[in-house]
């Protein structure tokens, strides 16, 4: 007997120390391969996102947008400024209105409050639609076709074409914001229900109804229009004016089209397109009228002040004229010297300017505080004029008494005449300004009823959904990849563990379906991939493993191969069964033993009973002839696990396992043992002492180098050195996945299909060729308990 711990045991394929391999860096190719591998996940995520977006597009309520355009005239103040204003002093209005200030005025409660009042926006009335799909169906209905017929007799819901217009809906303050129900009846009649669905009153369209609900004020309702199927329900809610204004402010936006253009865009969003257009136009009209009224009010205020000053100035003028006339009559004509003429002119001008400044001060004091810069400037000017006038009066006192009196009286007449004339001109200007005031804003474009909804936008939503689907799918792939337990580089894994890689088996979709049938108990024949689909890519990689084993174990008298794994679910049973089938296909007599007496499932794969089996043989309850099952479909013999036992390790030790293996080795070319996982049981350590080659099977994405190292040490502790490891279930698209024969097998399949269609009788020739190329191995009948196994192979029988 040849044991692995003996000198002449079979060495690994590459016993020399492996060269140190630097860990490779992640390249763009790796990311591309990973995305290609997870293309189904990405496609599923993208389709799911697009489906959700499509459902949202169908079911989402439509939002419309109506807009108007206003022009702010900054030059109007300059045009409206009085013609006699000082050249060095522009009026305050000449600076023109600020666009941001006008935006805030448009959003003010004084403007929006009038819109709410004019359009009765404090009342909200809406029909009740069928849940989820009702609003969509009602939207699809053409209102010109009248009312839509209720589906399946559900007349309490609205299905399209309903109309409701409320003129008056007053409720007590305690019921503001609460929902009332209106039910349409026959012949234009309706019924009003309270917040608790209690009947309140009934009425008809056009008449006002009143209902007492125990408050100081009753509920008053008046409808001007109602079109609905009898039984249709509507929701009525009365809001406070402030709440309605705040709701309008949230849906309302004003912005300057571009900087320094003085063009404002007024936009309003909502569900009712006609109501939106009316609201926007009402907002623009109220704002423009408000600016006109403000301008007219200001002009009227100035005119009233001027008219109040005119009688006073006129009276002063008359008194001055009478005084001058009386003095001349008493003293006769008095000549005024040139110096007196100059002093008279200067004094009269300063006197006129001082009176105008005082009038200006009185007009400003009505709207400005005393600390305002304009008020301070006016007071300063008045003081300056008074100072100059005092100096002139001092010089006038030095004149002769007769000339002094004539200058003083003439000055009073001249000043009051100029002042009276100026007041008359200003009053006339203000009358013209008040009559022709147009405000500082104009409506450039009125809002029109929108035809298409503003939201949702199909193109934008689908683009965003597609991008989110691609991003989410890719993120899922990378997240799943980062959470997997694996080493990406098999060569690096070989260096870390110290074991050579014997094979990398790609993922097989056919094997996945076979495993599903086996788990469901629907497999009626052995579910061995090598027998079901010999051209499968996974089978081709196992052929490479078979060739390597034949070369490695060529010098051994017997070839006992044990297949184990670090943990369950790695695919060791798949490797054991398919490797056995491939060894049998090259005229080898092969025996498969299911040594996992705890959870072995090879009997399900071969579609046989699990008992009697190995546990019964070791316990002495069955003979070799009773436990060995011939499987002509696969070409191998099989020993199932047998009855489940609680102490399989002890049974392996005391159950004459060594003697049984020796008898089987003399009769079979290969004995493949499917053992339990090494990290979960000690059975592989016991079985490995009787094996000529031991392999560890790991599954991509479910192993780490640490697990392989621990498994390797477990075998070393009992004197067993595993030959190498096998990576199973390599995903498609991995840059290191060896896809043996992929294109070749596909081409062969295509050629065979083409020949079978074109050449008559080709299938019969193909069957003959298969029988002669790979003759099936003759299987001996089951051994009896008393039979002795021959020591040499029967050449004729094999």
CSV table of N, CA, C and O in Angstrom, one decimal, residues 426-513:
chain,number,residue,atom,x,y,z
A,426,UNK,N,-46.9,124.4,-10.5
A,426,UNK,CA,-46.7,123.1,-9.8
A,426,UNK,C,-48.0,122.4,-9.7
A,426,UNK,O,-48.1,121.2,-9.9
A,427,UNK,N,-49.1,123.1,-9.3
A,427,UNK,CA,-50.4,122.5,-9.1
A,427,UNK,C,-50.9,122.0,-10.5
A,427,UNK,O,-51.5,120.9,-10.5
A,428,UNK,N,-50.7,122.7,-11.5
A,428,UNK,CA,-51.1,122.2,-12.8
A,428,UNK,C,-50.3,121.0,-13.2
A,428,UNK,O,-50.9,120.0,-13.8
A,429,UNK,N,-49.0,120.9,-13.0
A,429,UNK,CA,-48.2,119.7,-13.3
A,429,UNK,C,-48.7,118.5,-12.5
A,429,UNK,O,-48.8,117.4,-13.0
A,430,UNK,N,-49.0,118.7,-11.2
A,430,UNK,CA,-49.5,117.6,-10.4
A,430,UNK,C,-50.9,117.1,-10.9
A,430,UNK,O,-51.2,115.9,-10.8
A,431,UNK,N,-51.7,118.0,-11.3
A,431,UNK,CA,-53.0,117.6,-11.9
A,431,UNK,C,-52.8,116.7,-13.1
A,431,UNK,O,-53.5,115.7,-13.3
A,432,UNK,N,-51.9,117.1,-14.0
A,432,UNK,CA,-51.6,116.3,-15.2
A,432,UNK,C,-51.0,115.0,-14.8
A,432,UNK,O,-51.4,113.9,-15.3
A,433,UNK,N,-50.1,115.0,-13.8
A,433,UNK,CA,-49.5,113.7,-13.3
A,433,UNK,C,-50.5,112.8,-12.8
A,433,UNK,O,-50.4,111.5,-13.0
A,434,UNK,N,-51.4,113.3,-12.0
A,434,UNK,CA,-52.4,112.5,-11.3
A,434,UNK,C,-53.4,111.9,-12.4
A,434,UNK,O,-53.8,110.7,-12.3
A,435,UNK,N,-53.7,112.7,-13.4
A,435,UNK,CA,-54.6,112.2,-14.4
A,435,UNK,C,-54.0,111.2,-15.4
A,435,UNK,O,-54.6,110.3,-15.8
A,436,UNK,N,-52.7,111.4,-15.7
A,436,UNK,CA,-52.1,110.5,-16.7
A,436,UNK,C,-51.1,109.5,-16.1
A,436,UNK,O,-50.1,109.1,-16.8
A,437,UNK,N,-51.1,109.2,-14.8
A,437,UNK,CA,-50.2,108.3,-14.2
A,437,UNK,C,-50.3,106.9,-14.7
A,437,UNK,O,-51.5,106.3,-14.8
A,438,UNK,N,-49.2,106.2,-15.1
A,438,UNK,CA,-49.2,104.9,-15.7
A,438,UNK,C,-48.4,103.9,-14.9
A,438,UNK,O,-48.4,102.7,-15.2
A,439,UNK,N,-47.8,104.3,-13.8
A,439,UNK,CA,-47.0,103.4,-13.0
A,439,UNK,C,-45.7,103.2,-13.6
A,439,UNK,O,-45.4,103.6,-14.7
A,440,UNK,N,-44.8,102.4,-12.9
A,440,UNK,CA,-43.5,102.1,-13.4
A,440,UNK,C,-43.3,100.7,-14.0
A,440,UNK,O,-42.2,100.2,-14.1
A,441,UNK,N,-44.4,100.0,-14.3
A,441,UNK,CA,-44.4,98.6,-14.8
A,441,UNK,C,-45.4,98.5,-15.9
A,441,UNK,O,-46.4,99.2,-15.9
A,442,UNK,N,-45.1,97.6,-16.8
A,442,UNK,CA,-45.9,97.3,-18.0
A,442,UNK,C,-46.1,95.7,-18.1
A,442,UNK,O,-45.1,95.0,-17.8
A,443,UNK,N,-47.2,95.3,-18.6
A,443,UNK,CA,-47.4,93.8,-18.9
A,443,UNK,C,-47.0,93.6,-20.3
A,443,UNK,O,-47.6,94.1,-21.2
A,444,UNK,N,-45.9,92.9,-20.5
A,444,UNK,CA,-45.4,92.6,-21.8
A,444,UNK,C,-46.1,91.4,-22.5
A,444,UNK,O,-46.6,91.5,-23.6
A,445,UNK,N,-46.2,90.3,-21.7
A,445,UNK,CA,-46.9,89.1,-22.2
A,445,UNK,C,-47.9,88.7,-21.1
A,445,UNK,O,-47.5,88.5,-19.9
A,446,UNK,N,-49.2,88.4,-21.5
A,446,UNK,CA,-50.1,87.9,-20.6
A,446,UNK,C,-50.0,86.3,-20.6
A,446,UNK,O,-49.5,85.7,-21.6
A,447,UNK,N,-50.4,85.7,-19.5
A,447,UNK,CA,-50.4,84.3,-19.4
A,447,UNK,C,-51.4,83.6,-20.3
A,447,UNK,O,-52.6,84.2,-20.3
A,448,UNK,N,-51.1,82.5,-20.9
A,448,UNK,CA,-52.1,81.7,-21.7
A,448,UNK,C,-52.3,80.4,-21.0
A,448,UNK,O,-51.4,79.9,-20.3
A,449,UNK,N,-53.4,79.7,-21.3
A,449,UNK,CA,-53.6,78.4,-20.7
A,449,UNK,C,-52.6,77.4,-21.3
A,449,UNK,O,-52.6,77.2,-22.5
A,450,UNK,N,-51.8,76.8,-20.4
A,450,UNK,CA,-50.8,75.8,-20.9
A,450,UNK,C,-51.5,74.6,-21.5
A,450,UNK,O,-52.5,74.1,-21.0
A,451,UNK,N,-50.9,74.1,-22.6
A,451,UNK,CA,-51.5,72.9,-23.3
A,451,UNK,C,-50.8,71.6,-22.8
A,451,UNK,O,-51.4,70.6,-22.7
A,452,UNK,N,-49.5,71.7,-22.5
A,452,UNK,CA,-48.8,70.5,-22.1
A,452,UNK,C,-48.3,70.7,-20.7
A,452,UNK,O,-48.0,71.8,-20.2
A,453,UNK,N,-48.3,69.6,-19.9
A,453,UNK,CA,-47.8,69.7,-18.5
A,453,UNK,C,-46.4,70.0,-18.4
A,453,UNK,O,-45.6,69.6,-19.3
A,454,UNK,N,-46.0,70.7,-17.4
A,454,UNK,CA,-44.7,71.0,-17.1
A,454,UNK,C,-43.9,69.9,-16.5
A,454,UNK,O,-42.7,69.7,-16.7
A,455,UNK,N,-44.7,69.1,-15.7
A,455,UNK,CA,-44.1,67.9,-15.0
A,455,UNK,C,-45.1,66.8,-14.9
A,455,UNK,O,-46.3,67.1,-14.7
A,456,UNK,N,-44.8,65.5,-15.1
A,456,UNK,CA,-43.4,65.0,-15.3
A,456,UNK,C,-43.0,65.1,-16.8
A,456,UNK,O,-43.8,65.1,-17.7
A,457,UNK,N,-41.7,65.1,-17.0
A,457,UNK,CA,-41.1,65.2,-18.3
A,457,UNK,C,-40.6,63.8,-18.7
A,457,UNK,O,-39.6,63.3,-18.1
A,458,UNK,N,-41.2,63.1,-19.7
A,458,UNK,CA,-40.8,61.7,-20.0
A,458,UNK,C,-39.3,61.6,-20.3
A,458,UNK,O,-38.7,60.7,-19.8
A,459,UNK,N,-38.8,62.4,-21.2
A,459,UNK,CA,-37.4,62.3,-21.7
A,459,UNK,C,-36.5,62.4,-20.5
A,459,UNK,O,-35.6,61.6,-20.3
A,460,UNK,N,-36.6,63.4,-19.7
A,460,UNK,CA,-35.7,63.7,-18.6
A,460,UNK,C,-35.8,62.6,-17.6
A,460,UNK,O,-34.8,62.1,-17.1
A,461,UNK,N,-37.1,62.1,-17.2
A,461,UNK,CA,-37.2,61.1,-16.2
A,461,UNK,C,-36.6,59.8,-16.7
A,461,UNK,O,-36.0,59.1,-15.9
A,462,UNK,N,-36.9,59.4,-17.9
A,462,UNK,CA,-36.3,58.1,-18.4
A,462,UNK,C,-34.8,58.2,-18.5
A,462,UNK,O,-34.1,57.2,-18.2
A,463,UNK,N,-34.3,59.3,-18.8
A,463,UNK,CA,-32.8,59.4,-18.9
A,463,UNK,C,-32.2,59.3,-17.5
A,463,UNK,O,-31.2,58.6,-17.2
A,464,UNK,N,-32.9,60.0,-16.5
A,464,UNK,CA,-32.4,59.9,-15.1
A,464,UNK,C,-32.5,58.5,-14.6
A,464,UNK,O,-31.7,58.0,-13.9
A,465,UNK,N,-33.7,57.9,-14.9
A,465,UNK,CA,-33.9,56.5,-14.4
A,465,UNK,C,-32.9,55.5,-15.0
A,465,UNK,O,-32.4,54.6,-14.3
A,466,UNK,N,-32.6,55.7,-16.3
A,466,UNK,CA,-31.6,54.8,-16.9
A,466,UNK,C,-30.2,55.0,-16.3
A,466,UNK,O,-29.5,54.0,-16.0
A,467,UNK,N,-29.9,56.3,-16.1
A,467,UNK,CA,-28.6,56.5,-15.4
A,467,UNK,C,-28.5,56.0,-14.0
A,467,UNK,O,-27.5,55.4,-13.6
A,468,UNK,N,-29.6,56.2,-13.3
A,468,UNK,CA,-29.6,55.6,-11.9
A,468,UNK,C,-29.6,54.1,-11.9
A,468,UNK,O,-28.9,53.5,-11.1
A,469,UNK,N,-30.3,53.5,-12.9
A,469,UNK,CA,-30.2,52.0,-13.0
A,469,UNK,C,-28.8,51.5,-13.3
A,469,UNK,O,-28.4,50.6,-12.7
A,470,UNK,N,-28.2,52.2,-14.3
A,470,UNK,CA,-26.8,51.8,-14.6
A,470,UNK,C,-25.9,52.0,-13.4
A,470,UNK,O,-25.0,51.1,-13.1
A,471,UNK,N,-26.0,53.1,-12.7
A,471,UNK,CA,-25.2,53.4,-11.6
A,471,UNK,C,-25.5,52.4,-10.4
A,471,UNK,O,-24.5,51.9,-9.8
A,472,UNK,N,-26.8,52.2,-10.2
A,472,UNK,CA,-27.1,51.3,-9.1
A,472,UNK,C,-26.7,49.9,-9.3
A,472,UNK,O,-26.2,49.2,-8.4
A,473,UNK,N,-26.9,49.4,-10.6
A,473,UNK,CA,-26.4,48.1,-10.9
A,473,UNK,C,-24.9,47.9,-10.8
A,473,UNK,O,-24.4,46.9,-10.3
A,474,UNK,N,-24.2,48.9,-11.3
A,474,UNK,CA,-22.7,48.9,-11.2
A,474,UNK,C,-22.3,48.9,-9.8
A,474,UNK,O,-21.3,48.2,-9.4
A,475,UNK,N,-22.9,49.8,-9.0
A,475,UNK,CA,-22.5,49.9,-7.6
A,475,UNK,C,-22.8,48.6,-6.8
A,475,UNK,O,-22.1,48.1,-6.0
A,476,UNK,N,-23.9,47.9,-7.2
A,476,UNK,CA,-24.2,46.6,-6.6
A,476,UNK,C,-23.2,45.6,-7.0
A,476,UNK,O,-22.8,44.8,-6.1
A,477,UNK,N,-22.7,45.6,-8.2
A,477,UNK,CA,-21.7,44.6,-8.6
A,477,UNK,C,-20.4,44.9,-7.8
A,477,UNK,O,-19.8,43.9,-7.3
A,478,UNK,N,-20.0,46.1,-7.7
A,478,UNK,CA,-18.7,46.4,-7.0
A,478,UNK,C,-18.9,46.1,-5.5
A,478,UNK,O,-18.0,45.6,-4.9
A,479,UNK,N,-20.1,46.4,-4.9
A,479,UNK,CA,-20.3,46.2,-3.5
A,479,UNK,C,-20.3,44.7,-3.2
A,479,UNK,O,-19.6,44.2,-2.3
A,480,UNK,N,-21.0,43.9,-4.1
A,480,UNK,CA,-21.0,42.5,-3.9
A,480,UNK,C,-19.6,41.9,-4.1
A,480,UNK,O,-19.2,41.0,-3.3
A,481,UNK,N,-18.9,42.4,-5.0
A,481,UNK,CA,-17.5,41.9,-5.3
A,481,UNK,C,-16.6,42.2,-4.1
A,481,UNK,O,-15.8,41.4,-3.7
A,482,UNK,N,-16.8,43.4,-3.5
A,482,UNK,CA,-15.9,43.8,-2.4
A,482,UNK,C,-16.2,43.0,-1.1
A,482,UNK,O,-15.4,42.8,-0.2
A,483,UNK,N,-17.5,42.5,-1.0
A,483,UNK,CA,-17.9,41.7,0.2
A,483,UNK,C,-17.6,40.2,0.0
A,483,UNK,O,-17.8,39.5,1.0
A,484,UNK,N,-17.3,39.8,-1.2
A,484,UNK,CA,-17.0,38.4,-1.4
A,484,UNK,C,-15.7,38.0,-0.7
A,484,UNK,O,-14.8,38.8,-0.6
A,485,UNK,N,-15.6,36.7,-0.3
A,485,UNK,CA,-14.4,36.2,0.3
A,485,UNK,C,-13.6,35.5,-0.8
A,485,UNK,O,-13.9,34.3,-1.2
A,486,UNK,N,-12.6,36.1,-1.3
A,486,UNK,CA,-11.8,35.5,-2.4
A,486,UNK,C,-10.5,36.2,-2.5
A,486,UNK,O,-10.3,37.3,-2.0
A,487,UNK,N,-9.6,35.6,-3.3
A,487,UNK,CA,-8.3,36.2,-3.7
A,487,UNK,C,-8.4,36.2,-5.2
A,487,UNK,O,-8.6,35.2,-5.9
A,488,UNK,N,-8.2,37.4,-5.8
A,488,UNK,CA,-8.5,37.6,-7.2
A,488,UNK,C,-7.4,36.9,-8.1
A,488,UNK,O,-7.7,36.7,-9.2
A,489,UNK,N,-6.3,36.7,-7.6
A,489,UNK,CA,-5.2,36.2,-8.4
A,489,UNK,C,-4.7,34.8,-8.1
A,489,UNK,O,-4.1,34.6,-7.0
A,490,UNK,N,-5.1,33.8,-8.8
A,490,UNK,CA,-4.7,32.4,-8.5
A,490,UNK,C,-3.2,32.2,-8.3
A,490,UNK,O,-2.8,31.5,-7.4
A,491,UNK,N,-2.4,32.9,-9.1
A,491,UNK,CA,-1.0,32.7,-8.9
A,491,UNK,C,-0.5,33.3,-7.6
A,491,UNK,O,0.4,32.7,-6.9
A,492,UNK,N,-1.1,34.4,-7.2
A,492,UNK,CA,-0.8,34.9,-5.9
A,492,UNK,C,-1.3,34.0,-4.8
A,492,UNK,O,-0.6,33.8,-3.8
A,493,UNK,N,-2.4,33.4,-5.0
A,493,UNK,CA,-2.9,32.4,-4.0
A,493,UNK,C,-2.0,31.2,-3.9
A,493,UNK,O,-1.7,30.7,-2.8
A,494,UNK,N,-1.5,30.7,-5.0
A,494,UNK,CA,-0.5,29.6,-5.0
A,494,UNK,C,0.7,30.0,-4.1
A,494,UNK,O,1.2,29.2,-3.3
A,495,UNK,N,1.2,31.2,-4.3
A,495,UNK,CA,2.3,31.7,-3.5
A,495,UNK,C,2.0,31.8,-2.0
A,495,UNK,O,2.8,31.4,-1.1
A,496,UNK,N,0.8,32.3,-1.7
A,496,UNK,CA,0.5,32.5,-0.3
A,496,UNK,C,0.3,31.2,0.4
A,496,UNK,O,0.6,31.0,1.6
A,497,UNK,N,-0.4,30.2,-0.2
A,497,UNK,CA,-0.7,28.9,0.4
A,497,UNK,C,0.4,27.9,0.3
A,497,UNK,O,0.6,27.1,1.2
A,498,UNK,N,1.1,27.9,-0.8
A,498,UNK,CA,2.1,26.9,-1.1
A,498,UNK,C,1.6,25.7,-1.8
A,498,UNK,O,2.3,24.7,-1.8
A,499,UNK,N,0.4,25.8,-2.4
A,499,UNK,CA,-0.1,24.7,-3.1
A,499,UNK,C,-0.3,25.1,-4.6
A,499,UNK,O,-0.7,26.2,-4.8
A,500,UNK,N,-0.1,24.2,-5.5
A,500,UNK,CA,-0.3,24.5,-6.9
A,500,UNK,C,-1.8,24.5,-7.3
A,500,UNK,O,-2.6,23.7,-6.7
A,501,UNK,N,-2.1,25.2,-8.2
A,501,UNK,CA,-3.5,25.2,-8.8
A,501,UNK,C,-3.6,24.2,-9.9
A,501,UNK,O,-2.9,24.3,-10.9
A,502,UNK,N,-4.4,23.2,-9.7
A,502,UNK,CA,-4.6,22.1,-10.7
A,502,UNK,C,-5.6,22.5,-11.8
A,502,UNK,O,-5.4,22.0,-12.9
A,503,UNK,N,-6.6,23.2,-11.5
A,503,UNK,CA,-7.7,23.5,-12.4
A,503,UNK,C,-8.5,24.6,-12.0
A,503,UNK,O,-8.7,24.8,-10.8
A,504,UNK,N,-9.0,25.4,-12.9
A,504,UNK,CA,-10.0,26.4,-12.7
A,504,UNK,C,-11.2,26.1,-13.5
A,504,UNK,O,-11.2,26.2,-14.8
A,505,UNK,N,-12.3,25.7,-12.9
A,505,UNK,CA,-13.5,25.2,-13.6
A,505,UNK,C,-14.4,26.4,-13.7
A,505,UNK,O,-14.9,27.0,-12.8
A,506,UNK,N,-14.8,26.7,-15.0
A,506,UNK,CA,-15.8,27.8,-15.2
A,506,UNK,C,-17.2,27.4,-14.7
A,506,UNK,O,-17.5,26.3,-14.5
A,507,UNK,N,-18.0,28.5,-14.6
A,507,UNK,CA,-19.4,28.3,-14.2
A,507,UNK,C,-20.1,27.6,-15.4
A,507,UNK,O,-19.9,28.0,-16.5
A,508,UNK,N,-21.0,26.7,-15.0
A,508,UNK,CA,-21.8,26.0,-16.0
A,508,UNK,C,-23.3,26.2,-15.7
A,508,UNK,O,-23.8,25.9,-14.6
A,509,UNK,N,-24.0,26.8,-16.7
A,509,UNK,CA,-25.4,27.0,-16.5
A,509,UNK,C,-26.2,25.7,-16.5
A,509,UNK,O,-27.2,25.5,-15.8
A,510,UNK,N,-25.7,24.7,-17.3
A,510,UNK,CA,-26.4,23.4,-17.4
A,510,UNK,C,-26.3,22.7,-16.0
A,510,UNK,O,-27.2,22.1,-15.6
A,511,UNK,N,-25.1,22.8,-15.4
A,511,UNK,CA,-24.9,22.2,-14.1
A,511,UNK,C,-25.8,22.8,-13.0
A,511,UNK,O,-26.4,22.2,-12.2
A,512,UNK,N,-26.0,24.1,-13.2
A,512,UNK,CA,-26.9,24.8,-12.3
A,512,UNK,C,-28.3,24.3,-12.4
A,512,UNK,O,-29.0,24.1,-11.4
A,513,UNK,N,-28.8,24.1,-13.6
A,513,UNK,CA,-30.1,23.5,-13.8
A,513,UNK,C,-30.2,22.1,-13.3
A,513,UNK,O,-31.2,21.7,-12.7
